[in-house]
Tab-separated table of C-alpha atoms and ligand atoms in Angstrom:
chain	number	residue	atom	x	y	z
A	14	UNK	CA	150.007	76.494	17.931
A	15	UNK	CA	153.593	75.356	18.466
A	16	UNK	CA	154.343	71.710	17.317
A	17	UNK	CA	152.432	72.449	13.662
A	18	UNK	CA	155.414	73.419	12.073
A	19	UNK	CA	156.617	70.407	12.349
A	20	UNK	CA	154.458	68.256	9.496
A	21	UNK	CA	154.728	71.893	7.899
A	22	UNK	CA	151.414	73.071	8.880
A	23	UNK	CA	152.985	76.224	10.289
A	24	UNK	CA	150.192	78.087	8.306
A	25	UNK	CA	147.608	77.328	10.391
A	26	UNK	CA	148.668	79.814	12.892
A	27	UNK	CA	147.635	82.807	11.003
A	28	UNK	CA	143.963	81.003	11.123
A	29	UNK	CA	144.399	81.549	15.072
A	30	UNK	CA	146.455	84.874	14.785
A	31	UNK	CA	143.920	88.317	15.516
A	32	UNK	CA	143.902	89.997	12.163
A	33	UNK	CA	144.976	87.131	9.813
A	34	UNK	CA	140.763	87.043	8.671
A	35	UNK	CA	141.346	90.998	7.876
A	36	UNK	CA	143.458	88.933	4.772
A	37	UNK	CA	139.681	88.000	3.376
A	38	UNK	CA	137.593	91.078	4.114
A	39	UNK	CA	140.502	92.937	2.002
A	40	UNK	CA	140.210	91.037	-0.717
A	41	UNK	CA	136.530	90.208	-0.964
A	42	UNK	CA	135.573	91.907	-3.841
A	43	UNK	CA	138.742	89.718	-5.744
A	44	UNK	CA	137.130	86.519	-4.668
A	45	UNK	CA	133.890	87.643	-5.649
A	46	UNK	CA	135.046	89.131	-8.737
A	47	UNK	CA	136.777	84.875	-9.076
A	48	UNK	CA	133.579	83.902	-8.320
A	49	UNK	CA	132.007	85.214	-11.070
A	50	UNK	CA	134.442	83.880	-13.208
A	51	UNK	CA	134.126	80.785	-12.256
A	52	UNK	CA	130.064	81.083	-12.994
A	53	UNK	CA	131.219	82.349	-16.574
A	54	UNK	CA	133.551	79.177	-17.208
A	55	UNK	CA	130.721	76.949	-15.775
A	56	UNK	CA	127.894	77.746	-17.883
A	57	UNK	CA	128.962	77.635	-21.327
A	58	UNK	CA	131.226	74.840	-20.365
A	59	UNK	CA	128.005	73.318	-19.340
A	60	UNK	CA	125.731	74.819	-22.756
A	61	UNK	CA	128.511	73.024	-24.626
A	62	UNK	CA	128.870	69.882	-22.645
A	63	UNK	CA	124.663	69.753	-22.692
A	64	UNK	CA	125.051	69.909	-26.596
A	65	UNK	CA	128.008	67.492	-26.752
A	66	UNK	CA	126.108	64.562	-24.228
A	67	UNK	CA	123.295	64.910	-26.455
A	68	UNK	CA	124.632	63.773	-29.065
A	69	UNK	CA	127.572	61.305	-27.359
A	70	UNK	CA	123.894	59.708	-25.722
A	71	UNK	CA	122.120	59.414	-29.022
A	72	UNK	CA	125.209	58.128	-30.264
A	73	UNK	CA	125.260	55.156	-28.003
A	74	UNK	CA	122.083	54.131	-28.629
A	75	UNK	CA	121.692	54.063	-32.651
A	76	UNK	CA	121.661	51.345	-35.298
A	77	UNK	CA	124.669	53.399	-37.261
A	78	UNK	CA	128.106	51.524	-36.014
A	79	UNK	CA	129.820	54.765	-36.921
A	80	UNK	CA	128.530	57.102	-34.425
A	81	UNK	CA	127.751	53.965	-31.688
A	82	UNK	CA	131.950	53.930	-32.061
A	83	UNK	CA	132.758	57.240	-31.692
A	84	UNK	CA	130.768	57.886	-29.409
A	85	UNK	CA	131.725	55.103	-26.998
A	86	UNK	CA	135.320	56.115	-27.777
A	87	UNK	CA	134.784	59.388	-26.949
A	88	UNK	CA	132.888	58.890	-23.326
A	89	UNK	CA	135.525	56.667	-22.330
A	90	UNK	CA	138.381	58.548	-22.721
A	91	UNK	CA	136.962	61.653	-21.166
A	92	UNK	CA	135.339	60.007	-18.123
A	93	UNK	CA	138.738	57.477	-18.420
A	94	UNK	CA	141.072	60.035	-17.642
A	95	UNK	CA	141.760	62.360	-14.916
A	96	UNK	CA	140.282	65.641	-16.023
A	97	UNK	CA	143.730	68.129	-15.022
A	98	UNK	CA	145.710	65.973	-17.457
A	99	UNK	CA	142.687	66.518	-20.260
A	100	UNK	CA	143.328	70.397	-19.149
A	101	UNK	CA	146.866	70.629	-19.527
A	102	UNK	CA	147.016	68.147	-22.413
A	103	UNK	CA	144.838	70.287	-24.493
A	104	UNK	CA	146.155	73.399	-23.018
A	105	UNK	CA	149.645	72.837	-23.903
A	106	UNK	CA	149.197	69.693	-26.509
A	107	UNK	CA	146.024	69.652	-28.450
A	108	UNK	CA	145.226	73.199	-28.947
A	109	UNK	CA	148.421	74.969	-29.657
A	110	UNK	CA	148.062	72.789	-33.286
A	111	UNK	CA	144.766	74.492	-34.068
A	112	UNK	CA	144.463	77.876	-33.170
A	113	UNK	CA	146.301	80.699	-30.713
A	114	UNK	CA	144.921	79.428	-27.969
A	115	UNK	CA	144.870	81.408	-24.275
A	116	UNK	CA	143.745	79.621	-20.920
A	117	UNK	CA	140.165	80.108	-20.513
A	118	UNK	CA	139.101	79.446	-24.219
A	119	UNK	CA	141.410	75.918	-23.653
A	120	UNK	CA	139.732	76.222	-19.768
A	121	UNK	CA	136.108	76.161	-21.394
A	122	UNK	CA	136.964	73.603	-24.228
A	123	UNK	CA	138.440	71.493	-21.881
A	124	UNK	CA	135.436	71.352	-19.247
A	125	UNK	CA	132.710	71.340	-22.116
A	126	UNK	CA	134.558	68.140	-23.461
A	127	UNK	CA	134.322	66.438	-20.329
A	128	UNK	CA	131.112	67.064	-18.668
A	129	UNK	CA	130.132	65.873	-22.076
A	130	UNK	CA	131.229	62.843	-21.735
A	131	UNK	CA	129.679	62.880	-18.444
A	132	UNK	CA	126.270	64.071	-19.384
A	133	UNK	CA	126.544	61.659	-22.557
A	134	UNK	CA	125.777	58.866	-19.979
A	135	UNK	CA	123.291	60.516	-18.615
A	136	UNK	CA	121.144	61.220	-21.251
A	137	UNK	CA	122.405	57.437	-22.759
A	138	UNK	CA	121.101	56.203	-18.923
A	139	UNK	CA	117.379	58.026	-19.473
A	140	UNK	CA	116.363	57.387	-22.629
A	141	UNK	CA	117.199	53.813	-21.622
A	142	UNK	CA	115.202	53.516	-18.173
A	143	UNK	CA	112.067	54.629	-20.234
A	144	UNK	CA	110.219	51.399	-20.602
A	145	UNK	CA	110.453	49.187	-23.984
A	146	UNK	CA	106.573	48.744	-23.775
A	147	UNK	CA	106.611	53.198	-25.013
A	148	UNK	CA	108.362	52.785	-27.773
A	149	UNK	CA	106.089	49.918	-29.282
A	150	UNK	CA	103.248	51.322	-27.903
A	151	UNK	CA	104.109	54.412	-29.939
A	152	UNK	CA	105.356	52.759	-32.915
A	153	UNK	CA	101.939	50.772	-33.047
A	154	UNK	CA	100.638	53.958	-33.261
A	155	UNK	CA	101.979	54.282	-36.417
A	156	UNK	CA	104.924	56.987	-35.330
A	157	UNK	CA	108.414	56.706	-37.460
A	158	UNK	CA	111.300	56.135	-34.506
A	159	UNK	CA	111.504	59.981	-34.137
A	160	UNK	CA	108.217	61.113	-33.899
A	161	UNK	CA	108.460	58.128	-31.340
A	162	UNK	CA	111.653	59.623	-29.832
A	163	UNK	CA	110.546	63.756	-29.596
A	164	UNK	CA	106.815	63.672	-27.960
A	165	UNK	CA	107.155	60.639	-26.666
A	166	UNK	CA	110.516	58.743	-25.668
A	167	UNK	CA	112.377	61.999	-24.753
A	168	UNK	CA	110.308	64.218	-22.646
A	169	UNK	CA	109.635	61.184	-20.521
A	170	UNK	CA	113.889	60.912	-20.164
A	171	UNK	CA	113.719	64.262	-19.531
A	172	UNK	CA	112.694	63.918	-16.102
A	173	UNK	CA	114.226	60.803	-14.790
A	174	UNK	CA	117.962	62.963	-16.079
A	175	UNK	CA	117.006	65.968	-13.541
A	176	UNK	CA	118.432	64.471	-10.953
A	177	UNK	CA	121.614	63.328	-12.657
A	178	UNK	CA	122.239	66.878	-14.229
A	179	UNK	CA	122.054	68.913	-11.873
A	180	UNK	CA	125.000	66.927	-9.456
A	181	UNK	CA	127.101	66.828	-13.065
A	182	UNK	CA	126.253	70.974	-12.749
A	183	UNK	CA	127.483	70.712	-9.593
A	184	UNK	CA	130.400	68.950	-9.200
A	185	UNK	CA	131.497	71.020	-13.221
A	186	UNK	CA	131.334	74.263	-10.843
A	187	UNK	CA	133.820	72.236	-8.605
A	188	UNK	CA	135.927	71.018	-11.416
A	189	UNK	CA	136.302	73.908	-13.114
A	190	UNK	CA	138.655	74.941	-9.717
A	191	UNK	CA	141.354	72.741	-11.495
A	192	UNK	CA	141.891	75.448	-14.233
A	193	UNK	CA	143.678	77.486	-11.911
A	194	UNK	CA	146.570	75.210	-12.659
A	195	UNK	CA	147.116	77.255	-16.430
A	196	UNK	CA	146.270	80.491	-15.074
A	197	UNK	CA	142.384	80.832	-15.990
A	198	UNK	CA	141.616	83.877	-13.018
A	199	UNK	CA	138.588	81.942	-11.164
A	200	UNK	CA	137.935	81.699	-8.039
A	201	UNK	CA	140.604	78.810	-7.131
A	202	UNK	CA	142.642	80.769	-8.755
A	203	UNK	CA	142.585	84.047	-7.062
A	204	UNK	CA	142.638	82.444	-3.940
A	205	UNK	CA	146.041	80.615	-4.166
A	206	UNK	CA	147.621	84.385	-5.225
A	207	UNK	CA	146.348	86.201	-2.597
A	208	UNK	CA	147.315	83.309	-0.547
A	209	UNK	CA	150.669	83.109	-2.026
A	210	UNK	CA	151.277	86.629	-0.811
A	211	UNK	CA	149.944	86.400	2.842
A	212	UNK	CA	150.327	82.691	3.849
A	213	UNK	CA	146.809	83.466	5.905
A	214	UNK	CA	145.055	79.922	5.467
A	215	UNK	CA	141.391	82.256	5.958
A	216	UNK	CA	141.601	82.975	2.143
A	217	UNK	CA	140.357	79.223	1.599
A	218	UNK	CA	137.953	79.386	4.722
A	219	UNK	CA	136.653	81.978	2.965
A	220	UNK	CA	137.020	80.535	-1.347
A	221	UNK	CA	135.496	77.452	0.072
A	222	UNK	CA	132.608	79.080	1.768
A	223	UNK	CA	131.541	81.187	-2.082
A	224	UNK	CA	131.478	77.563	-3.677
A	225	UNK	CA	129.241	76.543	-1.372
A	226	UNK	CA	127.301	78.920	-1.544
A	227	UNK	CA	127.279	78.834	-5.889
A	228	UNK	CA	126.109	74.501	-5.304
A	229	UNK	CA	124.065	75.117	-2.619
A	230	UNK	CA	122.033	77.674	-4.911
A	231	UNK	CA	122.608	75.081	-7.529
A	232	UNK	CA	120.962	72.730	-5.614
A	233	UNK	CA	117.898	74.618	-4.291
A	234	UNK	CA	116.845	75.117	-7.981
A	235	UNK	CA	117.497	72.483	-9.102
A	236	UNK	CA	114.474	70.270	-6.206
A	237	UNK	CA	112.479	73.354	-7.246
A	238	UNK	CA	112.524	71.987	-11.096
A	239	UNK	CA	112.329	68.225	-9.508
A	240	UNK	CA	109.106	68.855	-7.634
A	241	UNK	CA	107.577	71.255	-10.339
A	242	UNK	CA	108.031	68.852	-12.953
A	243	UNK	CA	106.850	66.072	-10.706
A	244	UNK	CA	103.084	67.556	-10.150
A	245	UNK	CA	101.791	66.661	-12.701
B	13	UNK	CA	91.603	41.435	-44.372
B	14	UNK	CA	94.585	39.688	-42.745
B	15	UNK	CA	96.813	37.058	-44.816
B	16	UNK	CA	99.754	34.958	-42.712
B	17	UNK	CA	101.266	32.630	-44.894
B	18	UNK	CA	104.172	30.106	-43.409
B	19	UNK	CA	105.218	32.689	-40.992
B	20	UNK	CA	108.967	31.737	-39.194
B	21	UNK	CA	110.710	33.629	-36.768
B	22	UNK	CA	113.585	32.562	-34.311
B	23	UNK	CA	114.962	34.436	-31.757
B	24	UNK	CA	118.477	32.943	-31.536
B	25	UNK	CA	117.952	29.423	-31.227
B	26	UNK	CA	114.753	29.285	-30.085
B	27	UNK	CA	112.582	28.876	-32.896
B	28	UNK	CA	109.005	30.563	-31.700
B	29	UNK	CA	106.839	30.527	-35.193
B	30	UNK	CA	107.107	26.839	-36.893
B	31	UNK	CA	105.115	28.071	-40.502
B	32	UNK	CA	102.326	29.637	-39.372
B	33	UNK	CA	99.413	29.716	-41.581
B	34	UNK	CA	96.140	32.315	-41.057
B	35	UNK	CA	94.328	34.775	-42.306
B	36	UNK	CA	90.946	36.439	-40.434
B	37	UNK	CA	88.669	37.630	-42.657
B	38	UNK	CA	86.655	41.673	-42.621
B	39	UNK	CA	84.700	41.745	-39.254
B	40	UNK	CA	85.201	38.457	-38.046
B	41	UNK	CA	86.606	38.079	-34.106
B	42	UNK	CA	89.187	35.493	-34.309
B	43	UNK	CA	90.401	34.468	-30.225
B	44	UNK	CA	94.563	33.058	-29.547
B	45	UNK	CA	94.506	31.000	-26.977
B	46	UNK	CA	96.985	28.540	-26.199
B	47	UNK	CA	99.770	27.728	-23.293
B	48	UNK	CA	102.615	29.930	-22.252
B	49	UNK	CA	105.644	30.255	-25.219
B	50	UNK	CA	103.547	28.923	-27.501
B	51	UNK	CA	104.381	31.997	-29.820
B	52	UNK	CA	101.207	33.776	-29.374
B	53	UNK	CA	102.781	37.269	-28.583
B	54	UNK	CA	105.328	36.282	-31.318
B	55	UNK	CA	102.679	36.307	-33.714
B	56	UNK	CA	100.419	39.296	-32.866
B	57	UNK	CA	103.924	41.560	-32.612
B	58	UNK	CA	104.755	40.299	-36.208
B	59	UNK	CA	101.692	41.587	-37.477
B	60	UNK	CA	102.189	44.601	-37.039
B	61	UNK	CA	105.768	44.166	-37.665
B	62	UNK	CA	107.019	44.929	-33.826
B	63	UNK	CA	109.573	41.777	-34.765
B	64	UNK	CA	110.352	40.707	-38.250
B	65	UNK	CA	109.942	37.676	-39.018
B	66	UNK	CA	112.965	35.975	-40.228
B	67	UNK	CA	110.885	34.238	-43.436
B	68	UNK	CA	107.173	33.950	-45.084
B	69	UNK	CA	104.542	36.664	-45.764
B	70	UNK	CA	101.845	38.929	-44.391
B	71	UNK	CA	99.195	40.740	-46.290
B	72	UNK	CA	96.647	43.201	-44.847
B	73	UNK	CA	93.909	44.115	-46.970
B	74	UNK	CA	95.975	42.603	-49.636
B	75	UNK	CA	99.097	44.341	-48.940
B	76	UNK	CA	102.126	42.660	-48.303
B	77	UNK	CA	103.505	44.407	-45.038
B	78	UNK	CA	106.565	41.816	-45.322
B	79	UNK	CA	107.799	43.467	-48.869
B	80	UNK	CA	110.713	45.639	-48.119
B	81	UNK	CA	109.421	49.064	-50.149
B	82	UNK	CA	106.335	48.807	-48.225
B	83	UNK	CA	105.873	51.896	-45.484
B	84	UNK	CA	105.636	50.253	-41.887
B	85	UNK	CA	104.091	53.416	-40.299
B	86	UNK	CA	101.444	53.619	-42.479
B	87	UNK	CA	100.175	49.772	-41.956
B	88	UNK	CA	100.984	50.682	-38.666
B	89	UNK	CA	98.261	53.519	-38.459
B	90	UNK	CA	95.516	50.989	-40.257
B	91	UNK	CA	96.725	48.407	-37.346
B	92	UNK	CA	95.533	49.511	-33.826
B	93	UNK	CA	97.672	47.104	-30.704
B	94	UNK	CA	96.546	46.943	-27.484
B	95	UNK	CA	99.177	45.355	-25.044
B	96	UNK	CA	98.926	43.597	-21.681
B	97	UNK	CA	100.352	46.264	-19.865
B	98	UNK	CA	98.862	48.966	-21.274
B	99	UNK	CA	101.858	51.213	-22.359
B	100	UNK	CA	99.355	54.657	-21.663
B	101	UNK	CA	101.876	57.576	-22.100
B	102	UNK	CA	102.297	58.978	-18.973
B	103	UNK	CA	103.058	62.612	-19.739
B	104	UNK	CA	100.232	62.697	-20.997
B	105	UNK	CA	96.754	62.943	-19.692
B	106	UNK	CA	93.759	60.246	-20.757
B	107	UNK	CA	92.644	62.858	-24.117
B	108	UNK	CA	96.703	63.493	-24.783
B	109	UNK	CA	97.424	60.291	-24.534
B	110	UNK	CA	94.622	59.603	-27.666
B	111	UNK	CA	94.947	62.686	-29.381
B	112	UNK	CA	98.739	62.751	-29.897
B	113	UNK	CA	98.699	60.483	-32.948
B	114	UNK	CA	95.854	61.740	-34.646
B	115	UNK	CA	97.585	65.004	-34.354
B	116	UNK	CA	101.020	64.994	-34.797
B	117	UNK	CA	100.543	61.831	-37.407
B	118	UNK	CA	97.554	61.867	-39.176
B	119	UNK	CA	97.557	65.810	-39.019
B	120	UNK	CA	94.422	66.125	-37.649
B	121	UNK	CA	93.426	69.338	-36.341
B	122	UNK	CA	93.450	69.871	-32.709
B	123	UNK	CA	89.701	70.306	-32.174
B	124	UNK	CA	88.222	67.732	-34.494
B	125	UNK	CA	90.904	65.086	-32.940
B	126	UNK	CA	89.322	66.661	-29.336
B	127	UNK	CA	86.095	65.884	-30.133
B	128	UNK	CA	86.712	62.334	-31.427
B	129	UNK	CA	88.827	61.495	-28.479
B	130	UNK	CA	85.618	62.497	-26.365
B	131	UNK	CA	83.700	60.704	-28.553
B	132	UNK	CA	85.680	57.256	-27.953
B	133	UNK	CA	85.882	58.014	-24.140
B	134	UNK	CA	81.322	58.359	-24.452
B	135	UNK	CA	82.331	54.723	-25.919
B	136	UNK	CA	84.496	53.225	-23.337
B	137	UNK	CA	82.859	55.287	-20.511
B	138	UNK	CA	85.281	57.572	-19.502
B	139	UNK	CA	84.770	61.330	-20.131
B	140	UNK	CA	84.959	61.719	-16.737
B	141	UNK	CA	88.351	61.134	-16.659
B	142	UNK	CA	89.985	62.910	-19.818
B	143	UNK	CA	91.797	65.605	-17.987
B	144	UNK	CA	93.362	62.620	-15.732
B	145	UNK	CA	97.087	61.580	-15.547
B	146	UNK	CA	97.407	57.735	-16.195
B	147	UNK	CA	99.098	57.409	-12.440
B	148	UNK	CA	95.314	58.735	-11.574
B	149	UNK	CA	93.268	55.737	-13.065
B	150	UNK	CA	92.637	52.239	-11.901
B	151	UNK	CA	94.259	49.116	-14.456
B	152	UNK	CA	90.453	48.572	-16.267
B	153	UNK	CA	90.672	52.187	-16.806
B	154	UNK	CA	94.074	52.534	-17.972
B	155	UNK	CA	93.093	49.810	-20.411
B	156	UNK	CA	90.007	51.507	-21.616
B	157	UNK	CA	92.121	54.236	-22.490
B	158	UNK	CA	94.327	52.096	-24.549
B	159	UNK	CA	91.861	50.671	-26.346
B	160	UNK	CA	90.111	54.161	-27.000
B	161	UNK	CA	93.577	55.646	-27.978
B	162	UNK	CA	94.641	53.196	-30.847
B	163	UNK	CA	90.793	53.627	-32.109
B	164	UNK	CA	91.805	57.418	-32.324
B	165	UNK	CA	93.580	56.793	-35.871
B	166	UNK	CA	90.565	54.832	-37.024
B	167	UNK	CA	92.257	50.559	-37.831
B	168	UNK	CA	90.954	48.050	-39.943
B	169	UNK	CA	92.128	45.393	-37.981
B	170	UNK	CA	92.485	45.805	-33.994
B	171	UNK	CA	95.049	43.527	-32.189
B	172	UNK	CA	94.567	42.598	-28.179
B	173	UNK	CA	97.741	40.655	-26.179
B	174	UNK	CA	96.232	39.222	-23.376
B	175	UNK	CA	94.797	42.478	-22.341
B	176	UNK	CA	93.054	41.781	-19.284
B	177	UNK	CA	95.525	39.445	-17.818
B	178	UNK	CA	97.051	42.105	-15.983
B	179	UNK	CA	94.150	43.004	-14.173
B	180	UNK	CA	92.214	42.443	-10.503
B	181	UNK	CA	89.271	39.961	-11.714
B	182	UNK	CA	86.675	42.837	-10.626
B	183	UNK	CA	87.856	44.797	-13.151
B	184	UNK	CA	88.049	41.928	-15.932
B	185	UNK	CA	84.379	42.652	-16.931
B	186	UNK	CA	84.562	46.074	-17.728
B	187	UNK	CA	87.074	46.091	-20.352
B	188	UNK	CA	86.018	42.652	-21.627
B	189	UNK	CA	82.149	44.366	-22.044
B	190	UNK	CA	84.377	47.413	-24.192
B	191	UNK	CA	85.990	44.743	-26.289
B	192	UNK	CA	82.404	43.121	-27.515
B	193	UNK	CA	80.800	45.987	-27.483
B	194	UNK	CA	83.069	46.790	-30.869
B	195	UNK	CA	82.853	43.482	-32.534
B	196	UNK	CA	79.366	44.191	-32.255
B	197	UNK	CA	80.018	47.388	-34.283
B	198	UNK	CA	81.740	44.898	-37.012
B	199	UNK	CA	85.887	45.345	-35.895
B	200	UNK	CA	87.732	43.150	-36.912
B	201	UNK	CA	89.539	41.486	-33.805
B	202	UNK	CA	92.136	39.112	-33.465
B	203	UNK	CA	92.454	38.280	-29.698
B	204	UNK	CA	94.976	36.897	-27.585
B	205	UNK	CA	92.901	36.289	-24.823
B	206	UNK	CA	93.190	33.342	-21.456
B	207	UNK	CA	89.389	34.126	-21.133
B	208	UNK	CA	87.358	31.381	-21.809
B	209	UNK	CA	84.260	32.460	-21.904
B	210	UNK	CA	84.842	35.380	-23.824
B	211	UNK	CA	86.343	33.509	-26.552
B	212	UNK	CA	83.559	31.577	-26.929
B	213	UNK	CA	80.814	34.221	-26.686
B	214	UNK	CA	82.130	37.058	-28.246
B	215	UNK	CA	84.397	34.944	-30.872
B	216	UNK	CA	84.125	34.092	-34.069
B	217	UNK	CA	87.151	31.546	-34.358
B	218	UNK	CA	89.042	30.468	-32.078
B	219	UNK	CA	92.925	29.575	-32.743
B	220	UNK	CA	95.298	27.287	-30.786
B	221	UNK	CA	98.492	27.371	-30.849
B	222	UNK	CA	101.169	25.194	-29.054
B	223	UNK	CA	104.846	25.263	-29.610
B	224	UNK	CA	104.796	27.771	-32.521
B	225	UNK	CA	101.858	26.271	-34.866
B	226	UNK	CA	98.371	26.799	-35.343
B	227	UNK	CA	96.968	23.087	-34.431
B	228	UNK	CA	93.801	23.566	-34.464
B	229	UNK	CA	91.146	26.213	-35.064
B	230	UNK	CA	87.192	26.110	-35.641
B	231	UNK	CA	84.177	27.730	-33.986
B	232	UNK	CA	84.138	27.600	-30.492
B	233	UNK	CA	81.759	24.641	-30.412
B	234	UNK	CA	83.893	23.007	-32.133
B	235	UNK	CA	87.196	23.942	-30.469
B	236	UNK	CA	84.943	24.173	-26.553
B	237	UNK	CA	83.057	21.517	-27.096
B	238	UNK	CA	84.314	18.629	-30.059
B	239	UNK	CA	88.343	19.294	-29.777
B	240	UNK	CA	90.341	17.309	-32.739
B	241	UNK	CA	93.689	17.374	-31.575
B	242	UNK	CA	94.649	15.463	-28.034
B	243	UNK	CA	96.863	18.442	-27.340
B	244	UNK	CA	93.927	21.148	-27.453
B	245	UNK	CA	91.741	18.938	-25.578
B	246	UNK	CA	94.833	18.560	-22.834
B	247	UNK	CA	95.213	22.429	-23.251
B	248	UNK	CA	91.817	22.857	-22.414
B	249	UNK	CA	91.327	20.433	-19.467
B	250	UNK	CA	93.543	22.146	-17.658
B	251	UNK	CA	92.198	26.093	-18.107
B	252	UNK	CA	88.368	25.379	-17.913
C	7	ADP	N1	112.620	39.537	-27.328
C	7	ADP	C1	112.743	37.820	-27.190
C	7	ADP	N2	113.577	37.709	-27.498
C	7	ADP	C2	114.163	36.472	-27.014
C	7	ADP	N3	113.358	35.532	-26.533
C	7	ADP	C3	111.663	35.489	-26.713
C	7	ADP	C4	111.885	37.081	-27.651
C	7	ADP	N4	110.092	37.449	-27.540
C	7	ADP	C5	109.623	36.260	-26.895
C	7	ADP	N5	110.887	34.969	-26.371
C	7	ADP	C6	110.442	34.140	-26.389
C	7	ADP	O1	109.549	33.203	-27.573
C	7	ADP	C7	108.754	32.642	-26.984
C	7	ADP	C8	107.724	32.950	-27.467
C	7	ADP	O2	106.907	33.787	-26.643
C	7	ADP	P1	105.401	34.269	-26.994
C	7	ADP	O3	104.890	34.838	-28.435
C	7	ADP	O4	105.985	35.275	-25.602
C	7	ADP	O5	105.034	33.763	-26.142
C	7	ADP	P2	103.235	33.909	-25.739
C	7	ADP	O6	102.026	35.049	-26.120
C	7	ADP	O7	102.273	32.516	-26.287
C	7	ADP	O8	103.112	33.275	-24.403
C	7	ADP	C9	109.153	32.086	-25.073
C	7	ADP	O9	109.678	31.241	-25.096
C	7	ADP	C10	109.794	33.278	-25.035
C	7	ADP	O10	110.544	33.809	-24.128
C	8	MG	MG1	102.263	36.536	-24.667
């Protein structure tokens, strides 16, 4: 396609070139390995984020001033600065002071801390969405605060929190592509490498499709869980 | 059974309870009436400590609730509360709503708790709804389940905060009937209500509250037939 060069988009020619797609078929195993890496990093980060998020969310609701300010500062920082910056700051700045850090563990820590902040807000909102009358009814029956939380509030908050949590899983999986910048060999990074060698934009089409299959899988499972919980 | 001495409570600048003195004898049914905003709910909520009073004393069975060393959770187990909006647990069936607290806090075993729950459901006429979730119940049925749930802790006193105000008119009767049965059985009850018929028929005593104090109290005949306080008269002329 003449003229595209003018905009620096000459590489798009490769899409129309006859055998450009072969770069995908030739590297499909390599990409799927990267996708597996993406799932692995996302899953561990998510586990960390869930634990941090539960504590941060409860921390925002406690009457303990110290825990409240700690949770607020944590959530504000990680929601208020770009994840891309957080990844670099942790990888090059903070973590080297703590241990001999490598890209993969640094990526997991950055993604875990970041998702923990978002999940913290989800947890807080979910608990607050439970009607105050529920806590009062539980307390009036003689339950202490912890019993009322465990048997009455949290089970109801859990249902409320499922849809935004699914959204957060999906966002985290997509955001994990940013750790390609510190050369973690996940899907996006592998796409980048192959593209740098071939200049075939087919690569990114394939990468996009693989991400889409992964996020779609999460949302289908999420819808299923939501429907199961809604029946009772 | 209940004794409230010089109770004060403010929300910010709003002085809601301005020195309430009031007591309830065992097996007595006291109906609290009065205009909206007069502090009736706040009084009930102070009695089971959902609100903390600013000053004054509350005793239940000679135990002082307002004493800092009192275990409030223990006291609450002896004081049942029924709310205007029922507040059933939506994630639990009727039966589970009733058995949750006895099992989890009293340590009653499941079979015994369910047996008691079924007995209470028989009392409120809802045995056929034992395995149904609250969203499948009508308002009147919800409130009857809420009464059964409170009774399952075998309280010494029951507090009712406008238990029929959120109900469609045709469901008011079924809830009042359950409450009347309870009164006949000798339960000590404090009932905030706008149902003057109920207060007159079932109440042993009627308390008229206005502007955060008890303006007048007496037998239903005294209050409804010969109110002495002009405020009581004006309130009754509006609602009767
Ligand atoms: N949690 C609260 N915060 C602030 N104001 C309140 C609160 N609860 C009640 N009030 C106010 O206290 C007053 C008395 O309320 P309430 O005891 O509910 O009256 P009643 O039940 O007699 O209608 C009202 O003006 C109400 O707006
Ligand atoms: Mg009220």
